[in-house]
CSV table of N, CA, C and O and ligand atoms in Angstrom, one decimal:
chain,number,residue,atom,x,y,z
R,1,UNK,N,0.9,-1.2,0.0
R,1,UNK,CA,0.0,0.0,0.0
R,1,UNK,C,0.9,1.2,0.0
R,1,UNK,O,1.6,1.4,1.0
R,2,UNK,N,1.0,2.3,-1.0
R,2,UNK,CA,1.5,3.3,-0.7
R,2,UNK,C,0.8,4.3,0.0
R,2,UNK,O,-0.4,4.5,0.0
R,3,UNK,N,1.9,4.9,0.6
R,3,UNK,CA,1.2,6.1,1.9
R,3,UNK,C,0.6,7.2,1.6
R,3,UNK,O,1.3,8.0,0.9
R,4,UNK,N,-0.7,7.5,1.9
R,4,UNK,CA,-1.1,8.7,1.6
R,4,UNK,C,-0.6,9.6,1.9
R,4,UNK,O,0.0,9.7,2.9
R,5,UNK,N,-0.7,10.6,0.8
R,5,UNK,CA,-0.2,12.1,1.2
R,5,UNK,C,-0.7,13.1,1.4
R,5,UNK,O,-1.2,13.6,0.4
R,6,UNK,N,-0.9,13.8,2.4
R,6,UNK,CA,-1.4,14.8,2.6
R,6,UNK,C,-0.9,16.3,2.3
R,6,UNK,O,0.4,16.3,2.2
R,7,UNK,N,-1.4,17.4,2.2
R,7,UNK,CA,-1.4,18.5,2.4
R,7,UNK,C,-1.9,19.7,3.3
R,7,UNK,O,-3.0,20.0,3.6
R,8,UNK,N,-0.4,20.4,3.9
R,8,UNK,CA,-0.7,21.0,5.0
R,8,UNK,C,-0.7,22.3,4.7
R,8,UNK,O,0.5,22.8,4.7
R,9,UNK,N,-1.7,23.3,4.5
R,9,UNK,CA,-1.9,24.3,4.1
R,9,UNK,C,-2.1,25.1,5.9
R,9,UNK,O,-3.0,25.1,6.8
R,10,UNK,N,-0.4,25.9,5.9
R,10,UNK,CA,-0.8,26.6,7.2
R,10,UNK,C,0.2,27.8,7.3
R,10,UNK,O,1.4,27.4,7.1
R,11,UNK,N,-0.1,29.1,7.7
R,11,UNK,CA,0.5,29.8,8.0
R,11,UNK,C,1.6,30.3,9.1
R,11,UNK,O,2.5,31.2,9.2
R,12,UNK,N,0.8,29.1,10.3
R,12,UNK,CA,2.0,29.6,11.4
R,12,UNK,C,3.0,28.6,11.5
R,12,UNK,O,2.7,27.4,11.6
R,13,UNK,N,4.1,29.0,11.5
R,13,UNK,CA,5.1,27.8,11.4
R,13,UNK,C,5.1,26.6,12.8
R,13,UNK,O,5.3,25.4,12.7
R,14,UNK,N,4.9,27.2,13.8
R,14,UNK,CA,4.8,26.1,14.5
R,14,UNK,C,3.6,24.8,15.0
R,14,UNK,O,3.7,23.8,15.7
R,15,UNK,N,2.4,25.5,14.2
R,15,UNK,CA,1.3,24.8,13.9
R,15,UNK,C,1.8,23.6,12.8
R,15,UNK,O,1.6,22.4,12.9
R,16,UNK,N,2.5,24.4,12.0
R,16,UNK,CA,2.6,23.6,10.8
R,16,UNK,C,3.6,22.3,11.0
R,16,UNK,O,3.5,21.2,10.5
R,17,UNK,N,4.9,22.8,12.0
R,17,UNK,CA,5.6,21.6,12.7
R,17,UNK,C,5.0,20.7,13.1
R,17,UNK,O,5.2,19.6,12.6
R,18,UNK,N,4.1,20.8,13.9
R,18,UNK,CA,3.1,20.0,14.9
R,18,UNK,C,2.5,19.1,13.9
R,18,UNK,O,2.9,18.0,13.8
R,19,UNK,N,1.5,20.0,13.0
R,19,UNK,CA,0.7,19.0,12.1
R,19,UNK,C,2.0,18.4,11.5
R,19,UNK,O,2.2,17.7,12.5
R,20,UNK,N,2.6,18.3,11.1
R,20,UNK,CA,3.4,17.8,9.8
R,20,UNK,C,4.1,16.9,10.8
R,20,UNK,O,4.1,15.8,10.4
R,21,UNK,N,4.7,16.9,11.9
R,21,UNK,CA,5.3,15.6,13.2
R,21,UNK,C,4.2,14.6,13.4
R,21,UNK,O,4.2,13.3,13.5
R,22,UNK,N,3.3,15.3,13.5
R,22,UNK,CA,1.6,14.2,13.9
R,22,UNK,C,1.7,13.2,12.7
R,22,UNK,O,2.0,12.0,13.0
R,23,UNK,N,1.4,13.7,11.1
R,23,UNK,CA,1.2,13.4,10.4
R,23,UNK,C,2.4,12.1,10.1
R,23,UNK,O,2.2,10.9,9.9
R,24,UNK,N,3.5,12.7,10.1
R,24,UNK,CA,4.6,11.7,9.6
R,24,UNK,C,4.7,10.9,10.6
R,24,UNK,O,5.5,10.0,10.4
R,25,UNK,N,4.3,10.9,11.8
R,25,UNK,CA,4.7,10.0,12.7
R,25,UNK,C,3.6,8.8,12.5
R,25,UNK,O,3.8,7.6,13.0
R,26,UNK,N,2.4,9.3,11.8
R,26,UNK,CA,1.3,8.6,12.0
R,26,UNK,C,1.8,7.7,10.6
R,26,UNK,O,1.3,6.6,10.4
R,27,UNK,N,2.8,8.2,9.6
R,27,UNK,CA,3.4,7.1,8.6
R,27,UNK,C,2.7,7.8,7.3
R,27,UNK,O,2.3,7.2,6.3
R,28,UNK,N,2.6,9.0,7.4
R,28,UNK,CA,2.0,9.8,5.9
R,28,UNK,C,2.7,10.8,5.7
R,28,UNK,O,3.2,11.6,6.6
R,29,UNK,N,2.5,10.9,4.3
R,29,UNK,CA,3.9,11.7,3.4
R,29,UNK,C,3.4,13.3,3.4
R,29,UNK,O,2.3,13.5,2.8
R,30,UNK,N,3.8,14.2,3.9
R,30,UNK,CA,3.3,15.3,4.2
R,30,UNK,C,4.3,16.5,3.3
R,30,UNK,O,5.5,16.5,3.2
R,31,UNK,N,3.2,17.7,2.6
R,31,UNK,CA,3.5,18.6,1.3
R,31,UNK,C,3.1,20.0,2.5
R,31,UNK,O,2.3,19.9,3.3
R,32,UNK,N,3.6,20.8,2.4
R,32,UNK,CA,3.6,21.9,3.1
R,32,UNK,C,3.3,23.2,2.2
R,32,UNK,O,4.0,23.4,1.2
R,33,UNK,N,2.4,24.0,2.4
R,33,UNK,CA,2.4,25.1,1.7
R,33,UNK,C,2.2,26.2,3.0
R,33,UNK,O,2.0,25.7,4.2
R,34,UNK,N,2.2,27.6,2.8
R,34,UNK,CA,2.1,28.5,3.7
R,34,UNK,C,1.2,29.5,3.4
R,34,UNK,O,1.0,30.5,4.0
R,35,UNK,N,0.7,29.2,2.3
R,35,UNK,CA,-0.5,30.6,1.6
R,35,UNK,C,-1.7,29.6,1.2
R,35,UNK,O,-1.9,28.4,1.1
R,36,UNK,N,-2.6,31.2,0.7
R,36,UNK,CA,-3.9,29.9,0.5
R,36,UNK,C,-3.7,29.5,-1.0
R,36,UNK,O,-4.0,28.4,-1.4
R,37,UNK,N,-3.1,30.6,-2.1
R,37,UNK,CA,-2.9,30.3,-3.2
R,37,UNK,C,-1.6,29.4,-3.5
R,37,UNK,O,-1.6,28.8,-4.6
R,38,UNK,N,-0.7,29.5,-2.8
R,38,UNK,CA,0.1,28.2,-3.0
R,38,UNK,C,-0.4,26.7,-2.4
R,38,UNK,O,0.1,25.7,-2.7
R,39,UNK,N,-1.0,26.8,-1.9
R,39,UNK,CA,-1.8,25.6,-1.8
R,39,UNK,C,-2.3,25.2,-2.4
R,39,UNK,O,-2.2,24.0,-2.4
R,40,UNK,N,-3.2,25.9,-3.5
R,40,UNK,CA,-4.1,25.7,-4.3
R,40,UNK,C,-3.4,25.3,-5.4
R,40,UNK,O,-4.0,24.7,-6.2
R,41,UNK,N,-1.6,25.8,-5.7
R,41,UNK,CA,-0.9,25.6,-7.1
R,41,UNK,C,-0.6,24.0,-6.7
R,41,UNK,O,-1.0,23.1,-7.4
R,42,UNK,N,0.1,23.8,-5.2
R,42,UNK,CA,0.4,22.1,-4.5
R,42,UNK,C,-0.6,21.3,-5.3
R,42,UNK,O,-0.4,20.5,-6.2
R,43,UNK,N,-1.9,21.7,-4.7
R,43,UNK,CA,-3.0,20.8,-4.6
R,43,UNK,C,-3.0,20.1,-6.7
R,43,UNK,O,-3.0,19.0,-7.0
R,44,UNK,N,-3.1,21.3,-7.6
R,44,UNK,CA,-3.6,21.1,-8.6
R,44,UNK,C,-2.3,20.2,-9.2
R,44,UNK,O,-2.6,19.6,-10.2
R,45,UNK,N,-0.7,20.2,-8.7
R,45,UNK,CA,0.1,19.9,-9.6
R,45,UNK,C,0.3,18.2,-9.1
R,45,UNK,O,0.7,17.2,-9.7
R,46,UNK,N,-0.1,18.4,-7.3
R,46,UNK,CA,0.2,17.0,-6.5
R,46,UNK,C,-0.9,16.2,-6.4
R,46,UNK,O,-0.8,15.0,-6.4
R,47,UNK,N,-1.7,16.7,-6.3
R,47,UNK,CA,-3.1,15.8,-6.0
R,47,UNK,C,-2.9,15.0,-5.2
R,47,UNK,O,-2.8,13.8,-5.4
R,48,UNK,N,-2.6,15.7,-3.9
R,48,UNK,CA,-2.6,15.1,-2.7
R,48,UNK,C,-4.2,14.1,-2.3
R,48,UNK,O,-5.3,14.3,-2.8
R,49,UNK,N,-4.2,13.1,-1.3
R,49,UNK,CA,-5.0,12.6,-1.1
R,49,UNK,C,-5.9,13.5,0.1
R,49,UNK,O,-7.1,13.3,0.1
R,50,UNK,N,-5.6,14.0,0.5
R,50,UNK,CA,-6.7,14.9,1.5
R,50,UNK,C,-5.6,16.1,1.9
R,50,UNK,O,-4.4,16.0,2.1
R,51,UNK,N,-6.2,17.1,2.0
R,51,UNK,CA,-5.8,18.7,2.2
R,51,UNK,C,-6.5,19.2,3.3
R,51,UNK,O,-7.7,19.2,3.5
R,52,UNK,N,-5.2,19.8,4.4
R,52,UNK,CA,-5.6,20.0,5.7
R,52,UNK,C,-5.4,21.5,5.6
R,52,UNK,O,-4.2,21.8,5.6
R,53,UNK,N,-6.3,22.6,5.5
R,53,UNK,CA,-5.8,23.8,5.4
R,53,UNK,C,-6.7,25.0,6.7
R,53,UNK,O,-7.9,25.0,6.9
R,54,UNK,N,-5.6,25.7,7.2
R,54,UNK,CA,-6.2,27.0,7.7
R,54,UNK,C,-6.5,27.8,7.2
R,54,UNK,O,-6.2,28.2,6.1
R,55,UNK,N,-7.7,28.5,8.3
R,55,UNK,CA,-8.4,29.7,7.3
R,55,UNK,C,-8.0,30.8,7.4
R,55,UNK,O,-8.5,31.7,6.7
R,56,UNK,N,-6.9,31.0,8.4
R,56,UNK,CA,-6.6,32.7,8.2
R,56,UNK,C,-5.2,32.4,7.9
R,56,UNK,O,-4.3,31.9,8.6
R,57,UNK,N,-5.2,32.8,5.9
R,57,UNK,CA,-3.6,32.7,5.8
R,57,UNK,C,-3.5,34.3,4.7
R,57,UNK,O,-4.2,35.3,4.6
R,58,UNK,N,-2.4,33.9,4.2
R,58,UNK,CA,-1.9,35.2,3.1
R,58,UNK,C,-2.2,35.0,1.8
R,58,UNK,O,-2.5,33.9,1.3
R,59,UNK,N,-2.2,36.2,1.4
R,59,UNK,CA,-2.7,36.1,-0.2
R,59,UNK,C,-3.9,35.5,-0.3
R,59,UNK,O,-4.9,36.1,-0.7
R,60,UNK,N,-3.9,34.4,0.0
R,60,UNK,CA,-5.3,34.5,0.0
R,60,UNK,C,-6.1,33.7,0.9
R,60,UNK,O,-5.7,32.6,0.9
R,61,UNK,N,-7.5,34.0,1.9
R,61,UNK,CA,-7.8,33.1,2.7
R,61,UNK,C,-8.2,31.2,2.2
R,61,UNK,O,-8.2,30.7,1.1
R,62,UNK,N,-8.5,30.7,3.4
R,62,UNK,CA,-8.6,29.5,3.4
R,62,UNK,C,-9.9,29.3,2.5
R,62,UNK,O,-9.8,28.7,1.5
R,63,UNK,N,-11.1,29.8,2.9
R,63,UNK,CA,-12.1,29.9,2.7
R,63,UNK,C,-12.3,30.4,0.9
R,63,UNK,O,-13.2,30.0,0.2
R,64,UNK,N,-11.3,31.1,0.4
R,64,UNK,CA,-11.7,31.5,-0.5
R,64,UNK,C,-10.7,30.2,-1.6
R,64,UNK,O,-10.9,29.9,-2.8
R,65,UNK,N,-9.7,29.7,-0.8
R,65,UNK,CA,-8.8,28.5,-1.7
R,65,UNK,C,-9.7,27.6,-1.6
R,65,UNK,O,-9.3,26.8,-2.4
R,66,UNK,N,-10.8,27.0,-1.0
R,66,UNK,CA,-11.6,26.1,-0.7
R,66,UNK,C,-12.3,26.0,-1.5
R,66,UNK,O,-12.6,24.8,-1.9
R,67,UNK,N,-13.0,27.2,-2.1
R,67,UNK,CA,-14.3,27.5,-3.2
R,67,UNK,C,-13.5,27.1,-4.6
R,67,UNK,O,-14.1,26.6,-5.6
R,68,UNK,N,-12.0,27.6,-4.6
R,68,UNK,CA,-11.6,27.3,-6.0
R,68,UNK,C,-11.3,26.0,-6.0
R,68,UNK,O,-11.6,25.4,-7.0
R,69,UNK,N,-10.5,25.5,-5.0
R,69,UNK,CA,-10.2,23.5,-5.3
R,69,UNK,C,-11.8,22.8,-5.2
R,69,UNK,O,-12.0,21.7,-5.8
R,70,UNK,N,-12.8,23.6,-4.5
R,70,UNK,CA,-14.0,22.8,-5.0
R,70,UNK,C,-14.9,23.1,-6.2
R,70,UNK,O,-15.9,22.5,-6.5
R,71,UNK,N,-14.5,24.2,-7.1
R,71,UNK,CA,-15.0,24.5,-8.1
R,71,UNK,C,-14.3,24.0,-9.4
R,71,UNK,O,-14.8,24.0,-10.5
R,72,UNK,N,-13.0,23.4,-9.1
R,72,UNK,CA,-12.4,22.7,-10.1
R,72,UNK,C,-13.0,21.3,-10.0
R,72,UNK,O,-13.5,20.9,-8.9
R,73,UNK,N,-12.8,20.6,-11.3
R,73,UNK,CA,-13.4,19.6,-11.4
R,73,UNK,C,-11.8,18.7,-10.7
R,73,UNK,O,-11.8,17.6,-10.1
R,74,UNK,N,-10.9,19.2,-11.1
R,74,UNK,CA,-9.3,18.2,-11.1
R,74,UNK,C,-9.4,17.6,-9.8
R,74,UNK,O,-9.5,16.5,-9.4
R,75,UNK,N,-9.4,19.2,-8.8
R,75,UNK,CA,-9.4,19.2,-7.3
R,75,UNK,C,-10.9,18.7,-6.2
R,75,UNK,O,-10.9,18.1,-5.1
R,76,UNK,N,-12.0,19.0,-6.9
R,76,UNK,CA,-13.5,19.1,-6.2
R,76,UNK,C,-13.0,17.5,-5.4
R,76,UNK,O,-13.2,17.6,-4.2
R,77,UNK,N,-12.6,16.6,-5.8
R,77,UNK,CA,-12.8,15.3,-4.7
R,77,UNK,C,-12.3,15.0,-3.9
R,77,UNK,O,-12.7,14.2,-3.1
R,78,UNK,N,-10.4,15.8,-3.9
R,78,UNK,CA,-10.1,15.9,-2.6
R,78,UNK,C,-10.3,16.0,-1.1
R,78,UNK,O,-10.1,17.1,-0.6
R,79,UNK,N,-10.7,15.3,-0.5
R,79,UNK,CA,-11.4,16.1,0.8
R,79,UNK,C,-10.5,16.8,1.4
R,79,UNK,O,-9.4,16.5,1.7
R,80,UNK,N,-11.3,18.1,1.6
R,80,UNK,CA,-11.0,18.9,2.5
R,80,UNK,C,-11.3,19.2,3.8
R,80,UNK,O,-12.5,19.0,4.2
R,81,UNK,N,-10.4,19.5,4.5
R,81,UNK,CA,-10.7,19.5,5.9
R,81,UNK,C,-9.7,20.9,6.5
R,81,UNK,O,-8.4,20.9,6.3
R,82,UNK,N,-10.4,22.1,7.5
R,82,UNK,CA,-10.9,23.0,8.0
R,82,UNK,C,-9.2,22.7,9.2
R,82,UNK,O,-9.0,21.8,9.9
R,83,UNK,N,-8.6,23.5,9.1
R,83,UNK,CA,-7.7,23.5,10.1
R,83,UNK,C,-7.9,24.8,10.7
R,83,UNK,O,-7.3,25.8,10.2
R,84,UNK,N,-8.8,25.0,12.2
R,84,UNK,CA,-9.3,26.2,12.6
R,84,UNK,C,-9.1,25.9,14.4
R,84,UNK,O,-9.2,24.9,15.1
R,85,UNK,N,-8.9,27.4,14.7
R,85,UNK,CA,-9.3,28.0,16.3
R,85,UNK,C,-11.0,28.3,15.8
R,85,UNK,O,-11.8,27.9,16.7
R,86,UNK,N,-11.5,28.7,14.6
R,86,UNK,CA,-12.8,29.2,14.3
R,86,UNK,C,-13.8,28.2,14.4
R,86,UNK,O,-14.2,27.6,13.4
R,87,UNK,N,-14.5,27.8,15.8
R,87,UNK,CA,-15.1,27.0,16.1
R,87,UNK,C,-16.2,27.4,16.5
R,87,UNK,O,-17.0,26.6,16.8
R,88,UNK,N,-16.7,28.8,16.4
R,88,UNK,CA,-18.3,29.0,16.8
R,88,UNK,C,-19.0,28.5,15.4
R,88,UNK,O,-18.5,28.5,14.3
R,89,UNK,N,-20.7,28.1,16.0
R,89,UNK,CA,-21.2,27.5,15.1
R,89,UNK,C,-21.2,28.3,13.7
R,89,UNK,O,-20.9,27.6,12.8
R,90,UNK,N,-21.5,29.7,13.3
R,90,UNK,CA,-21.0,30.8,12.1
R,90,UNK,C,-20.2,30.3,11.6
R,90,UNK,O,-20.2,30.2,10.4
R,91,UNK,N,-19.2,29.8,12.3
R,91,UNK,CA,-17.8,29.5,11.5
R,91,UNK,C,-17.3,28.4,10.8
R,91,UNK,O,-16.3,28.2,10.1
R,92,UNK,N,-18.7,27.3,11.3
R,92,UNK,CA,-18.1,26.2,10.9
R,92,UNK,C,-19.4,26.4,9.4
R,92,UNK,O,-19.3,25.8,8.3
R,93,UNK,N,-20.1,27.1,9.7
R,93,UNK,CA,-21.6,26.6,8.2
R,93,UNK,C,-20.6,27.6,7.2
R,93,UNK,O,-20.3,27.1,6.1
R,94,UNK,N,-20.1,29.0,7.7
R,94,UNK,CA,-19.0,29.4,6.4
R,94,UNK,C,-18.2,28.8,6.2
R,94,UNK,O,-17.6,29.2,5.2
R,95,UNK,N,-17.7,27.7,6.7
R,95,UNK,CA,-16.7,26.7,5.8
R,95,UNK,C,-17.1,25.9,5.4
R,95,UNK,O,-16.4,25.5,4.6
R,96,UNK,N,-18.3,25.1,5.6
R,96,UNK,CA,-18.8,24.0,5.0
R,96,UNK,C,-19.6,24.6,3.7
R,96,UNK,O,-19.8,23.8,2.8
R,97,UNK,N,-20.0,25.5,3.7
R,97,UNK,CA,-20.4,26.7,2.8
R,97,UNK,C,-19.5,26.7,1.6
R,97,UNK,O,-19.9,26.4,0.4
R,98,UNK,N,-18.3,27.0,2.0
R,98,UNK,CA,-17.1,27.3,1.3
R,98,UNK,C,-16.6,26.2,0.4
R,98,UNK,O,-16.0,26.4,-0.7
R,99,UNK,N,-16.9,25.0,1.2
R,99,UNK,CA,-16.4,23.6,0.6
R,99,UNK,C,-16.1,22.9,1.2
R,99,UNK,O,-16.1,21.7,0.9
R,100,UNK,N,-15.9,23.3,2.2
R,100,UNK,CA,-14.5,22.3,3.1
R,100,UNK,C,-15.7,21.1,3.5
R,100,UNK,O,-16.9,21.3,3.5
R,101,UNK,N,-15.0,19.9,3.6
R,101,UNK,CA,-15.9,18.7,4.4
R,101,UNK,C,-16.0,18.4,5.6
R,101,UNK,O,-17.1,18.0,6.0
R,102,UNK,N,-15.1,18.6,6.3
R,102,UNK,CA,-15.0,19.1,7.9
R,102,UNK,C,-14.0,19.9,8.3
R,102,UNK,O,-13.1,20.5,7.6
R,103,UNK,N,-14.3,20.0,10.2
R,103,UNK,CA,-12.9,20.8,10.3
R,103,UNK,C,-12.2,20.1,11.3
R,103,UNK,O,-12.8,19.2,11.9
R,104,UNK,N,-11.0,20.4,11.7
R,104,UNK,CA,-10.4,19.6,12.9
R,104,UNK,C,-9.9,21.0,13.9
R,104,UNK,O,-8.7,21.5,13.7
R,105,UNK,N,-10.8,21.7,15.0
R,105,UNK,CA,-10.3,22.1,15.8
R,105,UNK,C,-8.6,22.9,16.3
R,105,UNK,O,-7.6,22.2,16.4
R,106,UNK,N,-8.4,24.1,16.5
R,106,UNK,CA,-7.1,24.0,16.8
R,106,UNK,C,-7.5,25.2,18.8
R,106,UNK,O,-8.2,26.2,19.0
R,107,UNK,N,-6.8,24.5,19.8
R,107,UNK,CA,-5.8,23.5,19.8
R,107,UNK,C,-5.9,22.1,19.4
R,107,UNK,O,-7.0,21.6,19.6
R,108,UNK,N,-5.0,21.6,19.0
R,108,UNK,CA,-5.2,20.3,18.1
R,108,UNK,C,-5.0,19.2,19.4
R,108,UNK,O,-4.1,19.1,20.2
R,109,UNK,N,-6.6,18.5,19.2
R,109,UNK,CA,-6.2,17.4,20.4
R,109,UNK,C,-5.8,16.1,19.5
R,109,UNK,O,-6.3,15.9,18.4
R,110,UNK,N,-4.6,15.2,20.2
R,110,UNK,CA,-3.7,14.4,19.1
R,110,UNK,C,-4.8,13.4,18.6
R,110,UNK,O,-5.1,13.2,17.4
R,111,UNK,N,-5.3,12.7,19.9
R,111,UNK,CA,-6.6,11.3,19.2
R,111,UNK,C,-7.4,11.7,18.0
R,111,UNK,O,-7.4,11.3,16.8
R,112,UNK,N,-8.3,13.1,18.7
R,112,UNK,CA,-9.3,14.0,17.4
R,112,UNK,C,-8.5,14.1,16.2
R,112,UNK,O,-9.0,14.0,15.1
R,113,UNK,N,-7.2,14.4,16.5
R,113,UNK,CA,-7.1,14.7,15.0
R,113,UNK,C,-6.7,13.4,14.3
R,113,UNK,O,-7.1,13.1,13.2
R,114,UNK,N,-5.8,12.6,15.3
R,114,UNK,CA,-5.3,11.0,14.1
R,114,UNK,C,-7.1,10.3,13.5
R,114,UNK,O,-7.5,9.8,12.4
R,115,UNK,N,-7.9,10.6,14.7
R,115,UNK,CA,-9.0,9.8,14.4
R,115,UNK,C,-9.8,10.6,12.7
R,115,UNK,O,-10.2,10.0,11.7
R,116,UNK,N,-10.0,12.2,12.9
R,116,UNK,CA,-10.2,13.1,11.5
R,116,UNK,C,-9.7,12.5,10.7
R,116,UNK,O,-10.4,11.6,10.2
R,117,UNK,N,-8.3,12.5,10.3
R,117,UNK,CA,-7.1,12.4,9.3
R,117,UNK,C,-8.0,10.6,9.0
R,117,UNK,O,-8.8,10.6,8.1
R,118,UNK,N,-7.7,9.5,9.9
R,118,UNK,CA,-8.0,7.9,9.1
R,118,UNK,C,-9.8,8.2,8.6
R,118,UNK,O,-10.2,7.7,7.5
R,119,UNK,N,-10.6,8.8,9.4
R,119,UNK,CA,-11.7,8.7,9.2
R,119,UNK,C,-12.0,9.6,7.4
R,119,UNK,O,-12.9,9.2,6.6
R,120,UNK,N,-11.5,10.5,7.2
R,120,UNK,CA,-11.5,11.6,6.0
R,120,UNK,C,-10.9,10.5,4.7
R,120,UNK,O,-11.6,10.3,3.7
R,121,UNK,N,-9.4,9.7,4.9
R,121,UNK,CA,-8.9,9.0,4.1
R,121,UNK,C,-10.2,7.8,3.8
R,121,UNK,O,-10.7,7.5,2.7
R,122,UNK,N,-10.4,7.1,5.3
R,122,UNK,CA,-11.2,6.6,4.8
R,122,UNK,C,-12.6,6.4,3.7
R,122,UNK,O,-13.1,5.5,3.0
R,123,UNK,N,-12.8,7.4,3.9
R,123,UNK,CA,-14.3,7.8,3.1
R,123,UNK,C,-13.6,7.6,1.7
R,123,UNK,O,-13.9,6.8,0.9
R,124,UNK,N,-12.7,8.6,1.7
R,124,UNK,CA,-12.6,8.9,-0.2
R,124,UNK,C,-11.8,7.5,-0.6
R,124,UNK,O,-11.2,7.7,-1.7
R,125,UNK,N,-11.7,6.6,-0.3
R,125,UNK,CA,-11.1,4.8,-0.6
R,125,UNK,C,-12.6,4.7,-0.5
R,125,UNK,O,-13.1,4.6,-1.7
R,126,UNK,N,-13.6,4.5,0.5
R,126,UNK,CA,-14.9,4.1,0.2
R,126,UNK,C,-15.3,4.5,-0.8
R,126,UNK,O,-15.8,3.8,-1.6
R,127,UNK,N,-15.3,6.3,-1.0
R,127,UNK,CA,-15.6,6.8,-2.6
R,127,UNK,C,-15.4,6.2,-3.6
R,127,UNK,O,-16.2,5.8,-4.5
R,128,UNK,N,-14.2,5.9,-3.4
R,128,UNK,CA,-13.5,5.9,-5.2
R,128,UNK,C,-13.6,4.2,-5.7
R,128,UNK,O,-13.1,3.8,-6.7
R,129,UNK,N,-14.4,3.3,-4.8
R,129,UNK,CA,-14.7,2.2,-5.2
R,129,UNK,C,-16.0,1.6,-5.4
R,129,UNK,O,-16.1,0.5,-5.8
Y,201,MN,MN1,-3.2,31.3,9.9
């Protein structure tokens, strides 16, 4: 089985440590971007298996790179998933709005999030067969 790869779309670098230590420790291949539009170049050239992005970044927000990887047909089936402190309920229907498929909370609790990350992969392997 090769290892899924994910995409860590995040602006604070030590967030992004964390996620990207979690991730590889959990035995998955992790792509890093730091903006919402470099994410969106990652996403279209790597076609990562699921894309973990925050919503307050540069150039351009999370929410607005969300609408464009779900409005492309290349990117639309990647799942996306919400890397946020933005946890009042407003914040979660503007991202599910936006596109995203869920979100995973920050501070990041480690179970919640390994349990997000297998359950998200999971689905799109259920999808795609
Ligand atoms: Mn941010």
């Amino acid at each position: 089985m090769t290892r899924s790869r994910i995409l860590v779309v995040e602006d604070n670098s030590d967030n992004c440590d964390l996620v990207r230590f979690l991730l590889e420790n959990a035995g998955y291949q992790v792509l890093v971007a730091s903006t919402g539009s470099q994410g969106l170049s990652i996403a279209g050239r790597e076609m990562p298996d699921l894309i973990l992005m925050d919503l307050t970044l540069p150039v351009m927000d999370g929410w607005t790179a969300a609408s464009h990887l779900k409005a492309d047909p290349k990117t639309a089936q990647i799942p996306l998933l919400a890397l946020t402190a933005h946890t009042l309920p407003g914040d979660r229907q503007k991202a599910l709005e936006a596109g995203f498929n869920g979100y995973i909370s920050k501070p990041i609790n480690i179970t919640k999030f390994n349990d997000a990350i297998s359950y998200a992969l999971l689905r799109k392997e259920k999808d795609a067969t």
